[in-house]
Amino acid sequence: CILALADRQETDLIVMGTHGRHGFDHLTMGSVTEKVLRKAHCPVLVVRKPAHDFVKPGDAAESVRLKKILYCTDFSDYSNRALTYALSLAMEYNAELTLLHVLEDMPPSDDLQKTLAGITRKLEELVPEEACNWCKVLPAVRIGRPYQQILQIALEIEADLIVMGVRGRNALDLALFGSTTHRVIQLGSSPVLVVHI
């Protein structure tokens, strides 16, 4: 019903809450939120009891106060689409935008500094020069399991919002969806904006 209504009304954004329950049942059966995330044709904002709120109901003058946004990329087309949303929000709210790429495998020690410098440069090149007039942009490169590093840096910078891109909706994409995005939503304490390609 949610997906049908969203399609019928040509919805720009679906906003949903989730319990973030842990355990085997949730991982295998999923929830309404997870099913909507997998099949929606528009971005979905998932809010799970955040560590701190960036929305203050009742205060019309400053109801949204986004100060720190974490954008996660693997440099694919689908994560690049999510960058458009992250940049737009960062510029709209004059927020600090951290661009994160996670290396899963440790490069050889003699190539480590060269690899990190190359990725940092690549992150910086993602952002148009004029964007820096409206928001502070910080590149970050981490090594480890992507979801763990995303959650860690989100805690460190006290991210108000995490922005992630996901692939389409075929069988392989749905299997891949579960790995990083699912865990960030389930285990993290920041709202997550999921953008589909």
CSV table of C-alpha atoms in Angstrom, one decimal:
chain,number,residue,atom,x,y,z
A,1,CYS,CA,0.0,0.0,0.0
A,2,ILE,CA,2.8,2.4,0.9
A,3,LEU,CA,4.6,1.8,-2.4
A,4,ALA,CA,1.5,2.0,-4.5
A,5,LEU,CA,0.4,5.3,-2.9
A,6,ALA,CA,4.0,6.7,-3.4
A,7,ASP,CA,3.9,5.7,-7.1
A,8,ARG,CA,0.4,7.0,-7.6
A,9,GLN,CA,1.2,10.4,-6.0
A,10,GLU,CA,4.7,10.5,-7.6
A,11,THR,CA,6.2,11.0,-4.1
A,12,ASP,CA,9.6,12.7,-3.9
A,13,LEU,CA,10.5,11.2,-0.5
A,14,ILE,CA,9.1,8.5,1.9
A,15,VAL,CA,9.9,9.0,5.6
A,16,MET,CA,9.6,5.9,7.9
A,17,GLY,CA,10.5,4.9,11.4
A,18,THR,CA,12.0,1.5,12.3
A,19,HIS,CA,12.4,-0.4,15.5
A,20,GLY,CA,16.0,-1.4,14.6
A,21,ARG,CA,15.3,-4.7,16.3
A,22,HIS,CA,18.3,-7.1,16.5
A,23,GLY,CA,18.4,-10.8,16.1
A,24,PHE,CA,18.0,-13.5,13.5
A,25,ASP,CA,14.2,-13.0,13.0
A,26,HIS,CA,14.7,-9.4,11.9
A,27,LEU,CA,17.6,-10.3,9.6
A,28,THR,CA,15.8,-13.0,7.8
A,29,MET,CA,12.1,-11.8,7.7
A,30,GLY,CA,12.7,-8.0,7.5
A,31,SER,CA,10.2,-5.3,8.3
A,32,VAL,CA,7.8,-3.1,6.5
A,33,THR,CA,10.4,-0.4,6.4
A,34,GLU,CA,13.0,-2.7,4.9
A,35,LYS,CA,10.6,-3.9,2.2
A,36,VAL,CA,9.8,-0.3,1.3
A,37,LEU,CA,13.5,0.5,1.2
A,38,ARG,CA,14.1,-2.4,-1.2
A,39,LYS,CA,11.4,-1.5,-3.7
A,40,ALA,CA,10.8,2.2,-3.5
A,41,HIS,CA,11.3,4.3,-6.6
A,42,CYS,CA,12.1,7.4,-4.6
A,43,PRO,CA,14.5,8.2,-1.8
A,44,VAL,CA,13.6,6.9,1.7
A,45,LEU,CA,14.5,8.6,4.9
A,46,VAL,CA,14.7,6.0,7.8
A,47,VAL,CA,14.6,7.3,11.3
A,48,ARG,CA,15.5,5.0,14.2
A,49,LYS,CA,15.6,6.5,17.7
A,50,PRO,CA,18.4,9.0,16.9
A,51,ALA,CA,21.1,9.9,19.4
A,52,HIS,CA,20.2,13.5,18.8
A,53,ASP,CA,17.5,15.1,16.8
A,54,PHE,CA,17.9,17.5,13.9
A,55,VAL,CA,14.2,18.3,13.8
A,56,LYS,CA,12.6,20.4,16.4
A,57,PRO,CA,8.8,20.2,16.1
A,58,GLY,CA,6.9,23.3,16.9
A,59,ASP,CA,9.7,25.7,16.1
A,60,ALA,CA,8.7,27.0,12.7
A,61,ALA,CA,11.7,29.3,12.3
A,62,GLU,CA,14.3,26.6,12.8
A,63,SER,CA,12.4,23.3,12.6
A,64,VAL,CA,15.3,21.6,10.8
A,65,ARG,CA,18.9,22.0,12.0
A,66,LEU,CA,21.2,19.8,10.0
A,67,LYS,CA,24.8,20.5,11.2
A,68,LYS,CA,26.7,17.4,10.1
A,69,ILE,CA,26.0,15.1,7.2
A,70,LEU,CA,27.9,11.9,6.4
A,71,TYR,CA,27.9,10.8,2.8
A,72,CYS,CA,29.2,7.3,2.0
A,73,THR,CA,30.5,6.4,-1.5
A,74,ASP,CA,32.1,3.5,-3.3
A,75,PHE,CA,32.5,5.8,-6.4
A,76,SER,CA,29.7,3.9,-8.3
A,77,ASP,CA,27.0,5.5,-10.3
A,78,TYR,CA,24.4,4.8,-7.6
A,79,SER,CA,26.5,6.4,-4.8
A,80,ASN,CA,27.2,9.4,-7.0
A,81,ARG,CA,23.4,10.0,-7.3
A,82,ALA,CA,23.2,10.1,-3.6
A,83,LEU,CA,25.9,12.8,-3.6
A,84,THR,CA,23.5,15.2,-5.3
A,85,TYR,CA,21.2,14.9,-2.3
A,86,ALA,CA,24.0,15.1,0.3
A,87,LEU,CA,25.4,18.3,-1.3
A,88,SER,CA,22.0,19.9,-1.7
A,89,LEU,CA,21.1,19.3,2.0
A,90,ALA,CA,24.6,20.5,3.1
A,91,MET,CA,24.4,23.7,1.1
A,92,GLU,CA,20.7,24.3,2.1
A,93,TYR,CA,21.6,24.1,5.8
A,94,ASN,CA,25.2,25.3,5.6
A,95,ALA,CA,26.1,21.9,7.2
A,96,GLU,CA,29.5,20.2,7.4
A,97,LEU,CA,29.6,17.4,4.8
A,98,THR,CA,32.0,14.4,5.4
A,99,LEU,CA,32.7,12.3,2.3
A,100,LEU,CA,33.6,8.8,3.3
A,101,HIS,CA,35.1,5.9,1.3
A,102,VAL,CA,35.9,2.7,3.1
A,103,LEU,CA,38.7,0.3,1.8
A,104,GLU,CA,37.8,-3.2,2.8
A,105,ASP,CA,41.3,-4.6,2.2
A,106,MET,CA,44.5,-3.1,3.5
A,107,PRO,CA,46.8,-2.1,0.6
A,108,PRO,CA,50.4,-3.2,0.8
A,109,SER,CA,52.2,-1.0,3.4
A,110,ASP,CA,54.5,0.6,0.7
A,111,ASP,CA,51.4,1.7,-1.2
A,112,LEU,CA,49.2,2.7,1.7
A,113,GLN,CA,50.0,6.4,1.8
A,114,LYS,CA,49.8,6.7,-2.0
A,115,THR,CA,46.5,4.8,-2.0
A,116,LEU,CA,45.0,7.0,0.8
A,117,ALA,CA,46.2,10.2,-0.9
A,118,GLY,CA,44.7,9.1,-4.2
A,119,ILE,CA,41.3,8.3,-2.7
A,120,THR,CA,41.3,11.6,-0.8
A,121,ARG,CA,41.9,13.4,-4.0
A,122,LYS,CA,39.1,11.5,-5.7
A,123,LEU,CA,36.7,12.4,-2.9
A,124,GLU,CA,37.6,16.1,-3.2
A,125,GLU,CA,37.1,16.0,-7.0
A,126,LEU,CA,33.5,14.8,-6.4
A,127,VAL,CA,32.5,18.2,-5.0
A,128,PRO,CA,32.0,21.2,-7.3
A,129,GLU,CA,34.2,24.2,-6.3
A,130,GLU,CA,31.3,26.5,-5.6
A,131,ALA,CA,29.8,24.1,-3.1
A,132,CYS,CA,32.6,25.0,-0.7
A,133,ASN,CA,31.2,28.5,-0.5
A,134,TRP,CA,28.1,27.1,1.1
A,135,CYS,CA,29.3,24.2,3.2
A,136,LYS,CA,32.4,22.7,4.8
A,137,VAL,CA,33.5,19.5,3.0
A,138,LEU,CA,35.8,17.0,4.7
A,139,PRO,CA,37.1,13.9,2.9
A,140,ALA,CA,37.6,10.7,5.0
A,141,VAL,CA,39.1,7.4,4.1
A,142,ARG,CA,38.9,4.4,6.5
A,143,ILE,CA,40.0,0.8,6.3
A,144,GLY,CA,37.8,-2.1,7.5
A,145,ARG,CA,34.3,-3.5,7.1
A,146,PRO,CA,32.2,-0.7,5.5
A,147,TYR,CA,29.2,-0.8,7.8
A,148,GLN,CA,31.4,-0.8,10.9
A,149,GLN,CA,33.5,2.2,9.7
A,150,ILE,CA,30.4,4.1,8.6
A,151,LEU,CA,28.9,3.6,12.1
A,152,GLN,CA,32.1,4.5,13.8
A,153,ILE,CA,32.7,7.8,11.9
A,154,ALA,CA,29.0,8.7,12.3
A,155,LEU,CA,29.5,8.5,16.1
A,156,GLU,CA,32.8,10.4,16.0
A,157,ILE,CA,31.5,13.3,14.1
A,158,GLU,CA,28.0,13.1,15.7
A,159,ALA,CA,26.3,12.9,12.2
A,160,ASP,CA,22.8,14.2,12.0
A,161,LEU,CA,22.2,12.3,8.8
A,162,ILE,CA,23.8,9.6,6.8
A,163,VAL,CA,23.3,9.6,3.0
A,164,MET,CA,23.8,6.4,1.1
A,165,GLY,CA,23.0,5.2,-2.4
A,166,VAL,CA,21.7,1.7,-3.3
A,167,ARG,CA,21.4,-0.1,-6.6
A,168,GLY,CA,18.3,-1.2,-8.3
A,169,ARG,CA,15.8,-3.9,-7.4
A,170,ASN,CA,16.9,-7.1,-9.1
A,171,ALA,CA,17.8,-10.3,-7.1
A,172,LEU,CA,21.5,-9.6,-6.9
A,173,ASP,CA,20.9,-6.0,-5.8
A,174,LEU,CA,18.5,-7.0,-3.1
A,175,ALA,CA,21.1,-9.4,-1.7
A,176,LEU,CA,23.8,-6.7,-1.7
A,177,PHE,CA,21.4,-4.3,-0.1
A,178,GLY,CA,21.4,-6.3,3.0
A,179,SER,CA,25.0,-6.1,3.7
A,180,THR,CA,26.1,-2.5,4.3
A,181,THR,CA,22.9,-0.4,4.1
A,182,HIS,CA,20.8,-2.7,6.2
A,183,ARG,CA,23.4,-2.9,9.0
A,184,VAL,CA,23.9,0.9,9.1
A,185,ILE,CA,20.1,1.4,9.4
A,186,GLN,CA,19.7,-1.4,11.9
A,187,LEU,CA,22.7,-0.7,14.1
A,188,GLY,CA,23.2,3.0,13.8
A,189,SER,CA,21.7,5.9,15.8
A,190,SER,CA,21.6,8.5,12.9
A,191,PRO,CA,18.7,8.8,10.4
A,192,VAL,CA,19.7,7.4,7.0
A,193,LEU,CA,18.6,8.8,3.7
A,194,VAL,CA,18.7,5.9,1.1
A,195,VAL,CA,18.8,7.0,-2.5
A,196,HIS,CA,18.0,4.5,-5.3
A,197,ILE,CA,19.5,4.8,-8.8
